[in-house]
Amino acid sequence: MNRDSMTERIYYTDPYAAEFDATVIAIEPAPAEHPDATGVVLDRTAFYPTSGGQPFDLGRLADRRIVDVVDRDDGTVLHVIEGPIETGAVHGAIDWPRRFDHMQQHTGQHVLSAAFDRLLQVRTVSFHLGSSLSTIDLGREVTAGEVARAESEANRVVWEDRVVSIRFADAQEAARLPLRKEPARGGRLRLIEVDDFDVSACGGTHVARTGAIGIIAVLSTERVRGGTRVEFVCGGRALASLRALRDAVASSSTLLSVVGAELPAAIDRLQTESRDSRRQLKDLQARLAEHEAAALADRAEPAGAAKVVLAALDGYDANGLKSLAQSIASRPGHAAVLIRATMPSPIVVARASDLTLDAGAVLRHLTATFGGKGGGRPELAQGGGVQGDPAAILSAARRLIGGA
Ligand SMILES: [Zn+2]
């Protein structure tokens, strides 16, 4: 690696540099995923390239919009900008609110990971800074109580407003320091130290004092591969998430006419009421079907050896028709063929156990003529997709049963 060709990274020593001047060293084609863009290498940059779990900075270079910033193996930073650029001196301006947000989340991660490490000897195995949430993956499963202890400890360090310093060390010097994690690479290391709390090798951007993190709030945890993934927000994101929760609680409180603290009890009550209502509805439907079955059985007509109910009924689904037919067929000597008046229709054929009529055969004949499909046993058969004039279907059924 030729040190002279490497891009000087302003953010390594001055993470608060939001604007900078530089010289264009090379202009290159942009990566394939940005067809109308230009790749630019500068002698120095304050733009952070995607690395170490932290996303790249947005902003403007020579008044062109930055669409990507890439950390390359040769030590250069490639700025991908919209449109062309000329060689010479350029001015860069970072989207500062976005960068500062990343600094809050990233420094918060150092403090939270160190709190888990110091209090519970739990290692952080990976870190991801997302666009709305950040996560750390812990090396073992932790309890809700342990998470709360680490969260409290991390916020204590935030509120003590400790200095976060940057220094550089060679491998020998680093070996003598209490690094939280083995550095991933050798050579000259950049160390981030939270005063008297944590030392980590890291190339990311961090706030200068822990107070600027504001607050560290764990939102949820989930078990992943023998460890725990902890979702957290810091600073401005914690405020945004508090507002979102506040709005959700306020509208739920209005809907249920209770204060926020009474929401769980109110939801529990609603669920119980809803379960009771469903049970009552089911009971009433069963009684109604029983009543309807009795009324239909009274109008049964003789066909062969059976008294048969032939009816096209709306207001029932396939299961409702089946219950009704079974209820009619619970009467000795009775059979039923039930369809809906609206087509295509489900169809049920049922008969009492003292009859010899084959319900399955009747159903197969009817579907052969009127379409649909289905099957069943001699006592009960059902199908669906039957098409035709309801009266024609029922009179065909009467002929089949009368001839049986
Ligand atoms: Zn870091």
PDB file of C-alpha atoms in Angstrom, residues 198-319:
ATOM      1  CA  ASP A 198     -13.906   1.882  27.563  1.00  0.00           C
ATOM      2  CA  VAL A 199     -11.090   1.620  24.998  1.00  0.00           C
ATOM      3  CA  SER A 200     -11.895   0.214  21.548  1.00  0.00           C
ATOM      4  CA  ALA A 201     -10.138   0.175  18.198  1.00  0.00           C
ATOM      5  CA  CYS A 202     -12.570   1.836  15.785  1.00  0.00           C
ATOM      6  CA  GLY A 203     -12.466   3.839  12.555  1.00  0.00           C
ATOM      7  CA  GLY A 204     -15.918   5.392  12.953  1.00  0.00           C
ATOM      8  CA  THR A 205     -17.103   8.841  13.980  1.00  0.00           C
ATOM      9  CA  HIS A 206     -17.957   9.641  17.598  1.00  0.00           C
ATOM     10  CA  VAL A 207     -19.124  12.584  19.699  1.00  0.00           C
ATOM     11  CA  ALA A 208     -16.528  14.402  21.838  1.00  0.00           C
ATOM     12  CA  ARG A 209     -18.281  13.876  25.190  1.00  0.00           C
ATOM     13  CA  THR A 210     -20.755  11.189  26.247  1.00  0.00           C
ATOM     14  CA  GLY A 211     -23.317  13.876  27.203  1.00  0.00           C
ATOM     15  CA  ALA A 212     -23.912  14.481  23.458  1.00  0.00           C
ATOM     16  CA  ILE A 213     -25.355  10.947  23.199  1.00  0.00           C
ATOM     17  CA  GLY A 214     -28.301  12.301  25.217  1.00  0.00           C
ATOM     18  CA  ILE A 215     -29.849   9.001  26.199  1.00  0.00           C
ATOM     19  CA  ILE A 216     -29.477   5.310  25.328  1.00  0.00           C
ATOM     20  CA  ALA A 217     -32.771   3.402  25.210  1.00  0.00           C
ATOM     21  CA  VAL A 218     -33.151  -0.326  24.524  1.00  0.00           C
ATOM     22  CA  LEU A 219     -36.344  -0.891  22.489  1.00  0.00           C
ATOM     23  CA  SER A 220     -36.409  -4.683  22.283  1.00  0.00           C
ATOM     24  CA  THR A 221     -34.350  -7.858  22.411  1.00  0.00           C
ATOM     25  CA  GLU A 222     -34.557 -11.127  20.518  1.00  0.00           C
ATOM     26  CA  ARG A 223     -32.682 -14.402  20.689  1.00  0.00           C
ATOM     27  CA  VAL A 224     -30.344 -15.044  17.755  1.00  0.00           C
ATOM     28  CA  ARG A 225     -27.956 -17.999  17.335  1.00  0.00           C
ATOM     29  CA  GLY A 226     -27.276 -18.602  21.022  1.00  0.00           C
ATOM     30  CA  GLY A 227     -26.974 -14.893  21.776  1.00  0.00           C
ATOM     31  CA  THR A 228     -29.202 -11.855  22.087  1.00  0.00           C
ATOM     32  CA  ARG A 229     -29.833  -9.088  19.542  1.00  0.00           C
ATOM     33  CA  VAL A 230     -30.417  -5.792  21.341  1.00  0.00           C
ATOM     34  CA  GLU A 231     -32.260  -3.049  19.445  1.00  0.00           C
ATOM     35  CA  PHE A 232     -31.495   0.434  20.753  1.00  0.00           C
ATOM     36  CA  VAL A 233     -31.811   4.136  19.928  1.00  0.00           C
ATOM     37  CA  CYS A 234     -29.778   7.104  21.164  1.00  0.00           C
ATOM     38  CA  GLY A 235     -30.261  10.872  21.359  1.00  0.00           C
ATOM     39  CA  GLY A 236     -32.529  12.304  18.633  1.00  0.00           C
ATOM     40  CA  ARG A 237     -33.791   8.852  17.677  1.00  0.00           C
ATOM     41  CA  ALA A 238     -34.794   8.173  21.283  1.00  0.00           C
ATOM     42  CA  LEU A 239     -36.827  11.400  21.259  1.00  0.00           C
ATOM     43  CA  ALA A 240     -38.452  10.425  17.919  1.00  0.00           C
ATOM     44  CA  SER A 241     -39.299   6.997  19.261  1.00  0.00           C
ATOM     45  CA  LEU A 242     -40.746   8.486  22.473  1.00  0.00           C
ATOM     46  CA  ARG A 243     -42.953  10.767  20.323  1.00  0.00           C
ATOM     47  CA  ALA A 244     -44.146   7.835  18.199  1.00  0.00           C
ATOM     48  CA  LEU A 245     -44.986   5.834  21.348  1.00  0.00           C
ATOM     49  CA  ARG A 246     -46.716   8.856  22.900  1.00  0.00           C
ATOM     50  CA  ASP A 247     -48.896   9.298  19.777  1.00  0.00           C
ATOM     51  CA  ALA A 248     -49.763   5.586  19.664  1.00  0.00           C
ATOM     52  CA  VAL A 249     -50.680   5.569  23.358  1.00  0.00           C
ATOM     53  CA  ALA A 250     -52.694   8.798  23.032  1.00  0.00           C
ATOM     54  CA  SER A 251     -54.809   7.539  20.125  1.00  0.00           C
ATOM     55  CA  SER A 252     -55.316   4.140  21.792  1.00  0.00           C
ATOM     56  CA  SER A 253     -56.366   5.918  25.021  1.00  0.00           C
ATOM     57  CA  THR A 254     -58.898   8.011  23.097  1.00  0.00           C
ATOM     58  CA  LEU A 255     -60.285   4.938  21.317  1.00  0.00           C
ATOM     59  CA  LEU A 256     -60.692   3.011  24.566  1.00  0.00           C
ATOM     60  CA  SER A 257     -61.545   6.012  26.781  1.00  0.00           C
ATOM     61  CA  VAL A 258     -58.935   5.140  29.405  1.00  0.00           C
ATOM     62  CA  VAL A 259     -55.678   6.751  30.543  1.00  0.00           C
ATOM     63  CA  GLY A 260     -52.413   5.262  29.205  1.00  0.00           C
ATOM     64  CA  ALA A 261     -51.599   3.189  32.285  1.00  0.00           C
ATOM     65  CA  GLU A 262     -55.007   1.470  32.072  1.00  0.00           C
ATOM     66  CA  LEU A 263     -54.522   0.355  28.428  1.00  0.00           C
ATOM     67  CA  PRO A 264     -53.347  -3.224  29.137  1.00  0.00           C
ATOM     68  CA  ALA A 265     -56.319  -3.866  31.468  1.00  0.00           C
ATOM     69  CA  ALA A 266     -58.738  -2.309  28.952  1.00  0.00           C
ATOM     70  CA  ILE A 267     -57.376  -4.458  26.096  1.00  0.00           C
ATOM     71  CA  ASP A 268     -57.575  -7.555  28.281  1.00  0.00           C
ATOM     72  CA  ARG A 269     -61.210  -6.731  29.074  1.00  0.00           C
ATOM     73  CA  LEU A 270     -62.031  -6.206  25.374  1.00  0.00           C
ATOM     74  CA  GLN A 271     -60.443  -9.523  24.426  1.00  0.00           C
ATOM     75  CA  THR A 272     -62.446 -11.353  27.098  1.00  0.00           C
ATOM     76  CA  GLU A 273     -65.668  -9.686  25.929  1.00  0.00           C
ATOM     77  CA  SER A 274     -64.895 -10.541  22.331  1.00  0.00           C
ATOM     78  CA  ARG A 275     -64.234 -14.216  23.220  1.00  0.00           C
ATOM     79  CA  ASP A 276     -67.537 -14.358  25.155  1.00  0.00           C
ATOM     80  CA  SER A 277     -69.409 -12.767  22.243  1.00  0.00           C
ATOM     81  CA  ARG A 278     -67.969 -15.247  19.762  1.00  0.00           C
ATOM     82  CA  ARG A 279     -68.978 -18.146  22.021  1.00  0.00           C
ATOM     83  CA  GLN A 280     -72.525 -16.762  22.383  1.00  0.00           C
ATOM     84  CA  LEU A 281     -72.769 -16.206  18.626  1.00  0.00           C
ATOM     85  CA  LYS A 282     -71.717 -19.808  17.999  1.00  0.00           C
ATOM     86  CA  ASP A 283     -74.330 -21.059  20.504  1.00  0.00           C
ATOM     87  CA  LEU A 284     -77.057 -18.926  18.915  1.00  0.00           C
ATOM     88  CA  GLN A 285     -76.093 -20.077  15.407  1.00  0.00           C
ATOM     89  CA  ALA A 286     -76.297 -23.718  16.547  1.00  0.00           C
ATOM     90  CA  ARG A 287     -79.732 -23.124  18.094  1.00  0.00           C
ATOM     91  CA  LEU A 288     -80.926 -21.268  15.000  1.00  0.00           C
ATOM     92  CA  ALA A 289     -79.723 -24.131  12.784  1.00  0.00           C
ATOM     93  CA  GLU A 290     -81.555 -26.606  15.035  1.00  0.00           C
ATOM     94  CA  HIS A 291     -84.720 -24.536  14.734  1.00  0.00           C
ATOM     95  CA  GLU A 292     -84.342 -24.191  10.949  1.00  0.00           C
ATOM     96  CA  ALA A 293     -83.679 -27.952  10.659  1.00  0.00           C
ATOM     97  CA  ALA A 294     -86.919 -28.684  12.521  1.00  0.00           C
ATOM     98  CA  ALA A 295     -88.891 -26.326  10.237  1.00  0.00           C
ATOM     99  CA  LEU A 296     -87.335 -27.882   7.107  1.00  0.00           C
ATOM    100  CA  ALA A 297     -87.912 -31.455   8.358  1.00  0.00           C
ATOM    101  CA  ASP A 298     -91.634 -30.598   8.779  1.00  0.00           C
ATOM    102  CA  ARG A 299     -91.780 -29.856   5.042  1.00  0.00           C
ATOM    103  CA  ALA A 300     -89.896 -33.025   4.001  1.00  0.00           C
ATOM    104  CA  GLU A 301     -91.416 -34.756   0.960  1.00  0.00           C
ATOM    105  CA  PRO A 302     -91.515 -38.495   0.337  1.00  0.00           C
ATOM    106  CA  ALA A 303     -88.996 -39.824  -2.221  1.00  0.00           C
ATOM    107  CA  GLY A 304     -88.474 -43.567  -2.414  1.00  0.00           C
ATOM    108  CA  ALA A 305     -88.044 -44.909   1.118  1.00  0.00           C
ATOM    109  CA  ALA A 306     -87.024 -41.497   2.499  1.00  0.00           C
ATOM    110  CA  LYS A 307     -88.602 -38.248   3.649  1.00  0.00           C
ATOM    111  CA  VAL A 308     -86.294 -35.787   1.904  1.00  0.00           C
ATOM    112  CA  VAL A 309     -85.676 -32.074   2.397  1.00  0.00           C
ATOM    113  CA  LEU A 310     -84.633 -30.389  -0.861  1.00  0.00           C
ATOM    114  CA  ALA A 311     -83.780 -26.746  -0.325  1.00  0.00           C
ATOM    115  CA  ALA A 312     -81.777 -23.830  -1.728  1.00  0.00           C
ATOM    116  CA  LEU A 313     -80.869 -21.606   1.236  1.00  0.00           C
ATOM    117  CA  ASP A 314     -78.924 -18.368   1.294  1.00  0.00           C
ATOM    118  CA  GLY A 315     -77.195 -17.085   4.426  1.00  0.00           C
ATOM    119  CA  TYR A 316     -75.203 -20.284   5.016  1.00  0.00           C
ATOM    120  CA  ASP A 317     -71.634 -21.139   4.154  1.00  0.00           C
ATOM    121  CA  ALA A 318     -70.594 -24.729   3.321  1.00  0.00           C
ATOM    122  CA  ASN A 319     -70.154 -25.599   7.010  1.00  0.00           C
TER     123      ASN A 319
END
